[in-house]
Amino acid sequence: MTGIDLPDGEYTAVVDGVEDGLATVFFERDGDEVGDAVLDASRLPPDGGHADAVLSVTLDGGRIEAALYEPEETERRAEAAQDRFDRLSERPPSDEGA
């Protein structure tokens, strides 16, 4: 498995999914997605090894030096996504097909 091709520093990481011991993770900095990687799931914090988990990570030399699960941010993002879904599902039906 290759290293993470991002500059050293602090990132927000979002776990997209975990399958067969591998985690697909998207990295963000300042609210923008800056990269992604497929990692051995054992490199993630035990409580953050699930889809949609939000982590604070420190990268050094293309490797995760430190990773901390952020349960409050994980919950906030889940609620925001649910709110968007609820708003979309409340749109009035179109006149087409009537």
Coordinates of C-alpha atoms in Angstrom, one line a residue, residues 11-94:
Y11 CA -6.4 17.4 7.9
T12 CA -10.0 16.4 8.4
A13 CA -10.6 12.9 7.1
V14 CA -14.0 11.4 6.3
V15 CA -14.3 7.6 6.0
D16 CA -16.3 6.8 2.9
G17 CA -16.5 3.1 3.7
V18 CA -14.7 0.0 5.1
E19 CA -14.6 -3.3 3.2
D20 CA -12.4 -6.3 3.6
G21 CA -10.1 -4.5 6.0
L22 CA -9.6 -1.5 3.8
A23 CA -10.9 2.0 4.4
T24 CA -11.5 4.6 1.7
V25 CA -10.9 8.0 3.2
F26 CA -11.3 11.5 1.8
F27 CA -9.1 14.2 3.2
E28 CA -10.2 17.8 3.6
R29 CA -8.4 21.0 4.4
D30 CA -10.2 24.3 5.1
G31 CA -13.5 22.8 4.0
D32 CA -12.2 21.6 0.6
E33 CA -11.6 18.0 -0.4
V34 CA -7.9 17.7 -1.2
G35 CA -7.3 14.0 -1.8
D36 CA -8.2 10.5 -0.9
A37 CA -6.6 7.2 -0.1
V38 CA -7.3 3.5 0.5
L39 CA -5.8 2.6 3.9
D40 CA -5.6 -0.5 6.1
A41 CA -8.6 0.0 8.4
S42 CA -6.4 -0.9 11.4
R43 CA -4.7 2.5 10.9
L44 CA -7.9 4.3 11.9
P45 CA -9.1 4.8 15.5
P46 CA -11.2 1.9 16.6
D47 CA -14.3 4.1 17.2
G48 CA -13.8 5.8 13.8
G49 CA -13.5 2.8 11.6
H50 CA -17.0 3.1 10.1
A51 CA -18.6 4.9 7.1
D52 CA -19.1 8.7 7.5
A53 CA -16.8 8.8 10.6
V54 CA -15.0 12.2 10.8
L55 CA -11.4 12.2 12.0
S56 CA -8.8 14.8 12.7
V57 CA -5.5 13.4 11.3
T58 CA -1.9 14.5 11.2
L59 CA 0.1 13.4 8.1
D60 CA 3.9 13.1 8.2
G61 CA 5.8 11.7 5.3
G62 CA 2.7 10.3 3.6
R63 CA 1.6 8.4 6.7
I64 CA -1.0 9.0 9.4
E65 CA 1.0 10.1 12.4
A66 CA -2.0 10.7 14.6
A67 CA -5.8 10.2 14.1
L68 CA -8.6 11.2 16.5
Y69 CA -12.3 10.3 16.0
E70 CA -14.5 13.4 16.1
P71 CA -18.0 12.1 17.3
E72 CA -19.6 15.5 17.5
E73 CA -18.5 16.5 14.0
T74 CA -19.6 13.1 12.7
E75 CA -23.1 13.6 14.2
R76 CA -23.3 17.2 12.9
R77 CA -22.6 16.1 9.4
A78 CA -25.1 13.2 9.6
E79 CA -27.8 15.6 10.8
A80 CA -27.0 18.1 8.1
A81 CA -27.2 15.4 5.4
Q82 CA -30.5 14.2 6.9
D83 CA -31.9 17.8 6.9
R84 CA -30.9 18.2 3.2
F85 CA -32.7 14.9 2.4
D86 CA -35.8 15.9 4.3
R87 CA -36.0 19.3 2.5
L88 CA -35.6 17.6 -0.9
S89 CA -38.3 15.1 0.0
E90 CA -40.7 17.9 1.0
R91 CA -40.7 19.6 -2.4
P92 CA -44.1 19.8 -4.0
P93 CA -44.7 17.4 -6.8
S94 CA -44.4 18.8 -10.3

